[in-house]
PDB file of C-alpha atoms and ligand atoms in Angstrom:
ATOM      1  CA  MET X   1      73.786  68.471 108.265  1.00 71.00           C
ATOM      2  CA  GLU X   2      70.604  70.714 107.948  1.00 89.00           C
ATOM      3  CA  GLU X   3      72.533  74.039 108.916  1.00 94.00           C
ATOM      4  CA  TYR X   4      75.532  74.168 106.220  1.00 96.00           C
ATOM      5  CA  LYS X   5      72.904  72.956 103.729  1.00 96.00           C
ATOM      6  CA  GLU X   6      70.366  76.471 104.954  1.00 96.00           C
ATOM      7  CA  ILE X   7      73.318  78.690 104.798  1.00 97.00           C
ATOM      8  CA  ALA X   8      74.706  77.140 100.917  1.00 97.00           C
ATOM      9  CA  ASP X   9      71.319  78.221 100.278  1.00 97.00           C
ATOM     10  CA  LYS X  10      72.068  81.826 101.555  1.00 97.00           C
ATOM     11  CA  ILE X  11      75.251  81.962  99.919  1.00 97.00           C
ATOM     12  CA  LYS X  12      73.864  80.847  96.418  1.00 96.00           C
ATOM     13  CA  GLN X  13      71.341  83.181  96.551  1.00 97.00           C
ATOM     14  CA  ALA X  14      73.221  86.100  97.328  1.00 98.00           C
ATOM     15  CA  ASP X  15      74.384  89.361  95.361  1.00 98.00           C
ATOM     16  CA  ALA X  16      77.656  89.826  97.416  1.00 98.00           C
ATOM     17  CA  ILE X  17      79.571  88.113 100.250  1.00 98.00           C
ATOM     18  CA  LEU X  18      81.351  90.223 103.058  1.00 98.00           C
ATOM     19  CA  ILE X  19      84.287  88.135 104.214  1.00 98.00           C
ATOM     20  CA  GLY X  20      85.377  89.556 108.069  1.00 98.00           C
ATOM     21  CA  ALA X  21      88.599  88.204 109.198  1.00 98.00           C
ATOM     22  CA  SER X  22      91.266  88.469 112.211  1.00 97.00           C
ATOM     23  CA  ASN X  23      93.213  86.176 114.336  1.00 94.00           C
ATOM     24  CA  GLY X  24      91.415  83.405 114.907  1.00 95.00           C
ATOM     25  CA  PHE X  25      91.616  82.664 110.899  1.00 97.00           C
ATOM     26  CA  SER X  26      95.367  83.310 110.960  1.00 97.00           C
ATOM     27  CA  ILE X  27      95.617  80.767 113.676  1.00 96.00           C
ATOM     28  CA  SER X  28      93.867  78.493 111.768  1.00 96.00           C
ATOM     29  CA  GLU X  29      96.457  78.747 109.360  1.00 95.00           C
ATOM     30  CA  GLY X  30      99.419  77.954 111.584  1.00 95.00           C
ATOM     31  CA  LEU X  31      99.984  82.050 112.740  1.00 97.00           C
ATOM     32  CA  HIS X  32      99.652  82.889 115.852  1.00 96.00           C
ATOM     33  CA  ILE X  33     100.792  86.317 116.670  1.00 96.00           C
ATOM     34  CA  PHE X  34      99.566  86.353 120.396  1.00 95.00           C
ATOM     35  CA  ALA X  35     101.211  83.007 121.443  1.00 96.00           C
ATOM     36  CA  ASP X  36     104.534  81.858 123.481  1.00 96.00           C
ATOM     37  CA  ASP X  37     103.811  78.683 121.883  1.00 96.00           C
ATOM     38  CA  THR X  38     106.619  75.950 120.058  1.00 96.00           C
ATOM     39  CA  ALA X  39     106.323  77.971 117.095  1.00 96.00           C
ATOM     40  CA  PHE X  40     107.327  81.224 118.321  1.00 98.00           C
ATOM     41  CA  GLU X  41     110.105  79.132 120.392  1.00 97.00           C
ATOM     42  CA  GLU X  42     111.242  77.512 116.776  1.00 97.00           C
ATOM     43  CA  ILE X  43     111.431  80.614 114.774  1.00 98.00           C
ATOM     44  CA  PHE X  44     111.997  82.986 117.338  1.00 98.00           C
ATOM     45  CA  GLY X  45     113.474  81.524 120.312  1.00 98.00           C
ATOM     46  CA  ASP X  46     116.823  83.897 120.107  1.00 98.00           C
ATOM     47  CA  PHE X  47     114.917  86.776 119.766  1.00 98.00           C
ATOM     48  CA  LYS X  48     112.903  86.184 123.070  1.00 98.00           C
ATOM     49  CA  ARG X  49     115.678  85.201 125.044  1.00 98.00           C
ATOM     50  CA  LYS X  50     118.370  88.248 124.066  1.00 98.00           C
ATOM     51  CA  TYR X  51     115.118  91.025 124.042  1.00 98.00           C
ATOM     52  CA  GLY X  52     112.423  89.722 125.955  1.00 97.00           C
ATOM     53  CA  ILE X  53     109.110  89.599 123.333  1.00 97.00           C
ATOM     54  CA  CYS X  54     106.977  87.115 124.225  1.00 96.00           C
ATOM     55  CA  ASN X  55     105.059  86.518 120.659  1.00 98.00           C
ATOM     56  CA  ILE X  56     104.866  88.410 117.374  1.00 98.00           C
ATOM     57  CA  LEU X  57     102.725  91.149 118.190  1.00 96.00           C
ATOM     58  CA  THR X  58     105.130  92.538 120.835  1.00 97.00           C
ATOM     59  CA  GLY X  59     107.733  91.827 118.221  1.00 97.00           C
ATOM     60  CA  LEU X  60     106.060  93.662 115.879  1.00 96.00           C
ATOM     61  CA  PHE X  61     105.560  97.082 118.222  1.00 93.00           C
ATOM     62  CA  PHE X  62     108.985  96.525 120.060  1.00 97.00           C
ATOM     63  CA  ASN X  63     111.345  99.238 120.595  1.00 97.00           C
ATOM     64  CA  TRP X  64     114.482  97.821 118.636  1.00 98.00           C
ATOM     65  CA  PRO X  65     117.871  98.991 119.602  1.00 98.00           C
ATOM     66  CA  SER X  66     118.945  98.757 116.068  1.00 98.00           C
ATOM     67  CA  GLN X  67     117.578  99.157 112.480  1.00 98.00           C
ATOM     68  CA  LYS X  68     119.391  96.054 111.661  1.00 98.00           C
ATOM     69  CA  ILE X  69     117.899  94.385 114.412  1.00 98.00           C
ATOM     70  CA  LYS X  70     114.394  95.094 113.811  1.00 98.00           C
ATOM     71  CA  TRP X  71     114.592  94.307 110.123  1.00 98.00           C
ATOM     72  CA  ALA X  72     116.063  91.061 111.342  1.00 98.00           C
ATOM     73  CA  PHE X  73     113.046  90.146 113.240  1.00 98.00           C
ATOM     74  CA  LEU X  74     110.763  91.272 110.609  1.00 98.00           C
ATOM     75  CA  SER X  75     112.193  89.863 107.538  1.00 98.00           C
ATOM     76  CA  ARG X  76     112.708  86.437 109.067  1.00 98.00           C
ATOM     77  CA  LEU X  77     109.201  86.771 110.315  1.00 98.00           C
ATOM     78  CA  ILE X  78     107.692  87.720 106.791  1.00 98.00           C
ATOM     79  CA  ALA X  79     110.083  85.301 105.269  1.00 98.00           C
ATOM     80  CA  HIS X  80     108.505  82.436 107.567  1.00 98.00           C
ATOM     81  CA  TYR X  81     105.069  83.187 107.382  1.00 98.00           C
ATOM     82  CA  SER X  82     103.905  85.392 103.935  1.00 98.00           C
ATOM     83  CA  ILE X  83     107.093  84.732 101.225  1.00 98.00           C
ATOM     84  CA  GLY X  84     106.229  81.670  99.423  1.00 95.00           C
ATOM     85  CA  TYR X  85     102.170  81.624 100.897  1.00 97.00           C
ATOM     86  CA  THR X  86     100.323  80.898  97.774  1.00 97.00           C
ATOM     87  CA  GLY X  87      97.525  79.612 100.151  1.00 98.00           C
ATOM     88  CA  SER X  88      95.784  76.607 102.256  1.00 98.00           C
ATOM     89  CA  SER X  89      92.684  74.591 102.332  1.00 97.00           C
ATOM     90  CA  ASN X  90      91.051  77.569 103.862  1.00 98.00           C
ATOM     91  CA  THR X  91      91.252  79.906 101.382  1.00 98.00           C
ATOM     92  CA  GLU X  92      90.827  77.103  98.860  1.00 98.00           C
ATOM     93  CA  ALA X  93      87.219  76.606 100.435  1.00 98.00           C
ATOM     94  CA  LEU X  94      87.248  79.991 100.588  1.00 98.00           C
ATOM     95  CA  LYS X  95      87.322  80.363  96.893  1.00 98.00           C
ATOM     96  CA  THR X  96      84.839  77.575  95.858  1.00 97.00           C
ATOM     97  CA  ILE X  97      82.508  79.468  98.427  1.00 98.00           C
ATOM     98  CA  VAL X  98      82.697  82.690  97.382  1.00 97.00           C
ATOM     99  CA  HIS X  99      82.868  81.338  93.409  1.00 95.00           C
ATOM    100  CA  ASP X 100      81.785  84.066  90.724  1.00 95.00           C
ATOM    101  CA  LYS X 101      79.839  86.074  93.841  1.00 97.00           C
ATOM    102  CA  PRO X 102      81.242  89.721  93.935  1.00 98.00           C
ATOM    103  CA  TYR X 103      83.388  89.754  97.365  1.00 98.00           C
ATOM    104  CA  PHE X 104      85.021  92.238  99.701  1.00 98.00           C
ATOM    105  CA  PHE X 105      87.282  91.122 102.480  1.00 98.00           C
ATOM    106  CA  VAL X 106      88.034  93.488 105.776  1.00 98.00           C
ATOM    107  CA  THR X 107      90.605  91.653 107.875  1.00 98.00           C
ATOM    108  CA  SER X 108      93.094  92.858 110.523  1.00 97.00           C
ATOM    109  CA  ASN X 109      95.501  90.461 109.789  1.00 97.00           C
ATOM    110  CA  GLY X 110      98.922  91.376 108.504  1.00 97.00           C
ATOM    111  CA  GLU X 111     100.849  88.948 106.859  1.00 98.00           C
ATOM    112  CA  ASN X 112      98.576  89.330 103.605  1.00 98.00           C
ATOM    113  CA  HIS X 113      97.406  85.616 102.749  1.00 98.00           C
ATOM    114  CA  PHE X 114      94.121  86.456 100.924  1.00 98.00           C
ATOM    115  CA  GLU X 115      95.384  88.815  98.172  1.00 98.00           C
ATOM    116  CA  LEU X 116      98.873  86.060  98.481  1.00 98.00           C
ATOM    117  CA  ALA X 117      96.071  83.085  98.042  1.00 98.00           C
ATOM    118  CA  GLY X 118      94.584  85.106  94.966  1.00 98.00           C
ATOM    119  CA  PHE X 119      92.016  87.457  95.541  1.00 98.00           C
ATOM    120  CA  SER X 120      92.163  90.936  94.349  1.00 98.00           C
ATOM    121  CA  PRO X 121      93.989  93.971  96.786  1.00 98.00           C
ATOM    122  CA  ASP X 122      91.298  95.998  95.560  1.00 98.00           C
ATOM    123  CA  ARG X 123      88.507  94.186  97.160  1.00 98.00           C
ATOM    124  CA  ILE X 124      90.482  93.300 100.588  1.00 98.00           C
ATOM    125  CA  TRP X 125      90.562  96.404 103.263  1.00 98.00           C
ATOM    126  CA  GLU X 126      93.353  95.730 106.074  1.00 98.00           C
ATOM    127  CA  ILE X 127      92.330  98.154 107.958  1.00 97.00           C
ATOM    128  CA  GLU X 128      95.677  97.345 110.156  1.00 96.00           C
ATOM    129  CA  GLY X 129      97.768  97.577 107.476  1.00 96.00           C
ATOM    130  CA  SER X 130     100.066  95.317 105.736  1.00 97.00           C
ATOM    131  CA  TRP X 131     103.562  93.493 105.820  1.00 98.00           C
ATOM    132  CA  LYS X 132     103.504  93.712 102.172  1.00 98.00           C
ATOM    133  CA  GLU X 133     104.652  97.163 101.913  1.00 98.00           C
ATOM    134  CA  MET X 134     106.217 100.138 104.085  1.00 98.00           C
ATOM    135  CA  GLN X 135     105.458 103.309 104.881  1.00 98.00           C
ATOM    136  CA  CYS X 136     108.804 106.498 106.152  1.00 97.00           C
ATOM    137  CA  GLU X 137     108.009 105.858 110.211  1.00 96.00           C
ATOM    138  CA  ARG X 138     107.781 109.869 110.994  1.00 95.00           C
ATOM    139  CA  GLY X 139     105.057 110.295 108.540  1.00 95.00           C
ATOM    140  CA  CYS X 140     107.345 112.732 106.125  1.00 96.00           C
ATOM    141  CA  HIS X 141     105.212 111.591 103.270  1.00 96.00           C
ATOM    142  CA  ASP X 142     102.325 109.928 101.873  1.00 94.00           C
ATOM    143  CA  THR X 143     103.854 107.015  99.677  1.00 97.00           C
ATOM    144  CA  LEU X 144     103.748 103.018 100.341  1.00 97.00           C
ATOM    145  CA  TYR X 145     106.742 101.020  99.041  1.00 98.00           C
ATOM    146  CA  LEU X 146     106.468  97.184  98.220  1.00 98.00           C
ATOM    147  CA  LEU X 147     108.583  95.185 101.118  1.00 98.00           C
ATOM    148  CA  PHE X 148     108.149  91.515  99.789  1.00 98.00           C
ATOM    149  CA  PRO X 149     110.610  91.739  97.303  1.00 98.00           C
ATOM    150  CA  LEU X 150     113.395  93.131  99.650  1.00 98.00           C
ATOM    151  CA  ILE X 151     112.692  90.497 102.180  1.00 98.00           C
ATOM    152  CA  PRO X 152     114.484  87.395 100.946  1.00 98.00           C
ATOM    153  CA  ASN X 153     117.721  89.440 100.747  1.00 98.00           C
ATOM    154  CA  MET X 154     117.239  91.125 103.788  1.00 98.00           C
ATOM    155  CA  ALA X 155     116.445  87.443 105.534  1.00 98.00           C
ATOM    156  CA  ALA X 156     119.480  85.477 103.957  1.00 98.00           C
ATOM    157  CA  SER X 157     121.816  88.072 104.916  1.00 98.00           C
ATOM    158  CA  GLU X 158     120.926  87.723 108.643  1.00 97.00           C
ATOM    159  CA  LYS X 159     123.617  86.844 111.046  1.00 97.00           C
ATOM    160  CA  ASP X 160     123.430  87.128 114.412  1.00 97.00           C
ATOM    161  CA  MET X 161     120.109  88.525 114.617  1.00 98.00           C
ATOM    162  CA  LYS X 162     121.033  91.521 112.466  1.00 98.00           C
ATOM    163  CA  ILE X 163     120.939  91.875 108.499  1.00 98.00           C
ATOM    164  CA  LEU X 164     123.342  94.060 106.988  1.00 98.00           C
ATOM    165  CA  SER X 165     123.738  97.324 107.135  1.00 97.00           C
ATOM    166  CA  GLU X 166     122.948  98.195 103.272  1.00 97.00           C
ATOM    167  CA  LEU X 167     119.789  96.352 102.789  1.00 98.00           C
ATOM    168  CA  VAL X 168     117.721  98.278 105.727  1.00 98.00           C
ATOM    169  CA  PRO X 169     114.954  99.928 104.288  1.00 98.00           C
ATOM    170  CA  ARG X 170     115.843 103.864 104.234  1.00 98.00           C
ATOM    171  CA  CYS X 171     113.217 106.464 104.018  1.00 98.00           C
ATOM    172  CA  PRO X 172     114.138 107.916 100.171  1.00 98.00           C
ATOM    173  CA  LYS X 173     112.386 111.299 101.201  1.00 98.00           C
ATOM    174  CA  CYS X 174     114.073 112.265 104.882  1.00 98.00           C
ATOM    175  CA  GLY X 175     115.857 109.434 105.459  1.00 98.00           C
ATOM    176  CA  GLY X 176     114.882 108.171 108.640  1.00 98.00           C
ATOM    177  CA  PRO X 177     113.355 104.764 109.502  1.00 98.00           C
ATOM    178  CA  MET X 178     111.093 103.275 107.624  1.00 98.00           C
ATOM    179  CA  SER X 179     108.224 101.010 109.326  1.00 97.00           C
ATOM    180  CA  ILE X 180     105.736  98.386 108.023  1.00 97.00           C
ATOM    181  CA  HIS X 181     102.407  99.402 106.521  1.00 97.00           C
ATOM    182  CA  SER X 182     100.440 100.592 109.395  1.00 95.00           C
ATOM    183  CA  PRO X 183      97.436 103.277 109.226  1.00 94.00           C
ATOM    184  CA  GLN X 184      97.414 103.179 113.038  1.00 90.00           C
ATOM    185  CA  ARG X 185     100.996 104.772 113.075  1.00 87.00           C
ATOM    186  CA  HIS X 186     100.590 107.496 109.971  1.00 91.00           C
ATOM    187  CA  ALA X 187      97.350 106.478 107.802  1.00 93.00           C
ATOM    188  CA  VAL X 188      98.212 107.076 104.298  1.00 95.00           C
ATOM    189  CA  ALA X 189      95.968 108.265 100.593  1.00 95.00           C
ATOM    190  CA  ALA X 190      96.198 104.464  99.945  1.00 96.00           C
ATOM    191  CA  ASP X 191      94.305 103.579 103.083  1.00 97.00           C
ATOM    192  CA  MET X 192      91.742 106.041 102.665  1.00 96.00           C
ATOM    193  CA  LYS X 193      91.166 105.006  99.017  1.00 97.00           C
ATOM    194  CA  ILE X 194      90.618 101.803 100.320  1.00 98.00           C
ATOM    195  CA  GLN X 195      88.125 102.455 103.192  1.00 97.00           C
ATOM    196  CA  LYS X 196      86.524 104.069  99.778  1.00 98.00           C
ATOM    197  CA  ARG X 197      85.720 101.147  98.085  1.00 98.00           C
ATOM    198  CA  PHE X 198      84.381  99.536 101.200  1.00 98.00           C
ATOM    199  CA  GLN X 199      82.238 102.062 101.306  1.00 98.00           C
ATOM    200  CA  ASP X 200      81.387 101.774  98.229  1.00 98.00           C
ATOM    201  CA  PHE X 201      80.879  98.345  98.245  1.00 98.00           C
ATOM    202  CA  ILE X 202      78.130  98.396 100.706  1.00 98.00           C
ATOM    203  CA  GLN X 203      76.477 100.976  99.155  1.00 98.00           C
ATOM    204  CA  LYS X 204      75.902  99.033  96.049  1.00 98.00           C
ATOM    205  CA  TYR X 205      74.794  96.076  98.296  1.00 98.00           C
ATOM    206  CA  HIS X 206      72.516  98.133 100.162  1.00 98.00           C
ATOM    207  CA  GLU X 207      68.565  96.232 100.655  1.00 98.00           C
ATOM    208  CA  LYS X 208      70.030  93.803  98.240  1.00 98.00           C
ATOM    209  CA  ARG X 209      70.741  89.675  99.737  1.00 98.00           C
ATOM    210  CA  ILE X 210      74.302  90.251 101.433  1.00 98.00           C
ATOM    211  CA  VAL X 211      75.950  87.502 103.427  1.00 98.00           C
ATOM    212  CA  ILE X 212      78.292  88.345 105.936  1.00 98.00           C
ATOM    213  CA  LEU X 213      80.684  85.702 106.737  1.00 98.00           C
ATOM    214  CA  GLU X 214      82.974  86.122 109.435  1.00 97.00           C
ATOM    215  CA  LEU X 215      85.793  83.988 110.318  1.00 98.00           C
ATOM    216  CA  GLY X 216      87.254  83.965 113.482  1.00 95.00           C
ATOM    217  CA  ILE X 217      87.296  87.321 115.143  1.00 95.00           C
ATOM    218  CA  GLY X 218      86.750  87.866 118.691  1.00 90.00           C
ATOM    219  CA  TRP X 219      83.244  88.450 120.319  1.00 87.00           C
ATOM    220  CA  LYS X 220      84.466  91.443 121.784  1.00 86.00           C
ATOM    221  CA  ASN X 221      85.944  92.831 118.809  1.00 89.00           C
ATOM    222  CA  GLN X 222      84.942  96.413 118.205  1.00 89.00           C
ATOM    223  CA  LEU X 223      87.188  97.173 115.046  1.00 92.00           C
ATOM    224  CA  ILE X 224      85.857  94.417 113.005  1.00 95.00           C
ATOM    225  CA  LYS X 225      82.492  92.124 114.748  1.00 94.00           C
ATOM    226  CA  ALA X 226      81.134  94.662 116.198  1.00 94.00           C
ATOM    227  CA  PRO X 227      80.213  97.058 112.838  1.00 96.00           C
ATOM    228  CA  LEU X 228      79.541  93.415 110.581  1.00 97.00           C
ATOM    229  CA  MET X 229      76.888  92.938 113.284  1.00 96.00           C
ATOM    230  CA  ARG X 230      75.201  96.516 113.232  1.00 97.00           C
ATOM    231  CA  LEU X 231      75.321  96.254 109.099  1.00 98.00           C
ATOM    232  CA  ALA X 232      73.841  92.620 110.062  1.00 98.00           C
ATOM    233  CA  LYS X 233      70.653  94.601 111.963  1.00 98.00           C
ATOM    234  CA  GLN X 234      70.521  97.612 109.505  1.00 97.00           C
ATOM    235  CA  GLU X 235      70.440  95.252 106.128  1.00 98.00           C
ATOM    236  CA  PRO X 236      66.860  93.623 105.569  1.00 97.00           C
ATOM    237  CA  TYR X 237      67.781  90.538 103.475  1.00 98.00           C
ATOM    238  CA  ALA X 238      71.262  90.251 104.913  1.00 98.00           C
ATOM    239  CA  ALA X 239      72.464  86.887 106.346  1.00 98.00           C
ATOM    240  CA  TYR X 240      75.211  86.896 109.140  1.00 98.00           C
ATOM    241  CA  ILE X 241      77.316  83.665 109.796  1.00 98.00           C
ATOM    242  CA  THR X 242      79.822  83.482 111.921  1.00 97.00           C
ATOM    243  CA  LEU X 243      83.001  80.953 112.521  1.00 96.00           C
ATOM    244  CA  ASN X 244      84.949  80.778 115.621  1.00 94.00           C
ATOM    245  CA  LYS X 245      86.239  78.226 118.078  1.00 92.00           C
ATOM    246  CA  GLY X 246      84.123  78.547 121.304  1.00 89.00           C
ATOM    247  CA  GLU X 247      83.517  82.068 121.037  1.00 88.00           C
ATOM    248  CA  ILE X 248      80.445  82.447 118.947  1.00 92.00           C
ATOM    249  CA  TYR X 249      78.449  85.693 119.727  1.00 92.00           C
ATOM    250  CA  ILE X 250      75.104  86.665 118.198  1.00 95.00           C
ATOM    251  CA  PRO X 251      73.004  89.342 119.629  1.00 94.00           C
ATOM    252  CA  ASN X 252      68.935  88.510 119.749  1.00 95.00           C
ATOM    253  CA  GLU X 253      68.764  91.498 117.162  1.00 95.00           C
ATOM    254  CA  ILE X 254      70.405  89.303 114.728  1.00 97.00           C
ATOM    255  CA  ALA X 255      69.786  86.114 115.874  1.00 97.00           C
ATOM    256  CA  ALA X 256      66.294  85.508 113.167  1.00 97.00           C
ATOM    257  CA  LYS X 257      68.976  86.057 109.980  1.00 97.00           C
ATOM    258  CA  SER X 258      72.219  84.375 111.541  1.00 97.00           C
ATOM    259  CA  TYR X 259      74.421  81.440 111.953  1.00 97.00           C
ATOM    260  CA  GLY X 260      76.963  80.427 114.264  1.00 97.00           C
ATOM    261  CA  LEU X 261      79.037  77.540 114.039  1.00 97.00           C
ATOM    262  CA  ASP X 262      81.637  76.672 116.614  1.00 96.00           C
ATOM    263  CA  GLY X 263      84.556  74.541 116.367  1.00 96.00           C
ATOM    264  CA  ASP X 264      87.914  73.991 113.970  1.00 96.00           C
ATOM    265  CA  MET X 265      87.936  76.870 111.340  1.00 97.00           C
ATOM    266  CA  THR X 266      89.103  74.587 108.584  1.00 97.00           C
ATOM    267  CA  GLU X 267      86.690  71.429 109.006  1.00 97.00           C
ATOM    268  CA  ILE X 268      83.932  74.013 109.494  1.00 98.00           C
ATOM    269  CA  LEU X 269      85.099  75.668 105.736  1.00 98.00           C
ATOM    270  CA  GLU X 270      85.391  72.605 104.550  1.00 98.00           C
ATOM    271  CA  ARG X 271      82.229  71.419 105.093  1.00 97.00           C
ATOM    272  CA  LEU X 272      80.806  75.142 104.239  1.00 97.00           C
ATOM    273  CA  LYS X 273      82.401  74.378 100.763  1.00 97.00           C
ATOM    274  CA  GLN X 274      80.723  71.206  99.946  1.00 97.00           C
ATOM    275  CA  ALA X 275      77.640  72.121 100.874  1.00 97.00           C
ATOM    276  CA  VAL X 276      77.945  74.939  98.346  1.00 96.00           C
ATOM    277  CA  GLU X 277      79.282  72.326  95.674  1.00 94.00           C
ATOM    278  CA  GLU X 278      76.385  69.999  96.477  1.00 92.00           C
ATOM    279  CA  LYS X 279      74.678  72.986  95.367  1.00 85.00           C
ATOM    280  CA  ASN X 280      76.485  73.709  92.504  1.00 78.00           C
ATOM    281  CA  THR X 281      75.643  70.443  90.999  1.00 75.00           C
TER     282      THR X 281
HETATM  283 ZN1   ZN S   1     110.323 110.036 105.798  1.00 66.27          ZN
END
């Protein structure tokens, strides 16, 4: 395919690659936070019947009757989707595509898959937070605490949708409840730090050849897609590549420097990987 060859050329010539990823990327890896599907039924059917949550997203923001129940849901979620995850064919394809180029990820996905797959946490801005860490729910102080190491014990202790009370995380300063790291709830210093790194990256490659690779972001998305399209417009040597299933949106003003790849994420990334590999040989 000519189009893939052209995109591979852009990637080979790029000074840097900026990757934006959202829900569509998670779905292609089997995590669908909006769906009441068979996976949700299999993993959370008991929570669904008892508490009426209809998908992972409602569970993440649910007003659970107790901390033991809240952490039963969260530890089961994180144990299933993050603990033991070391990458997918998608992240492997991305490694080949990025190769030795400077890169940065900006993502609304919270399951921490890019870092777990081996990309540097210093180059991943998880704008809606990450399941890997927790913070004081009241926001009494600014520290993030690692959560992943606590999950296996919590999940193993779960019985009838409750974990052991001694395993419920408590704020070390105020003794109050903890929540998953969420800048929307309470932004902390670490959020500002990674945002600054992102801005420095954009600054560094200003007027350079930057490839913007957008993975599974809905066409109306204002949080990531709109700023990426703006950046593509402003940067004279940018190339904008959007991957989506049935939702390709490219405004006319950036059409000349854009490519829309419609279809299955895993298949497209595989083809793109092959096109880049052919350029390497
Ligand atoms: Zn506190």
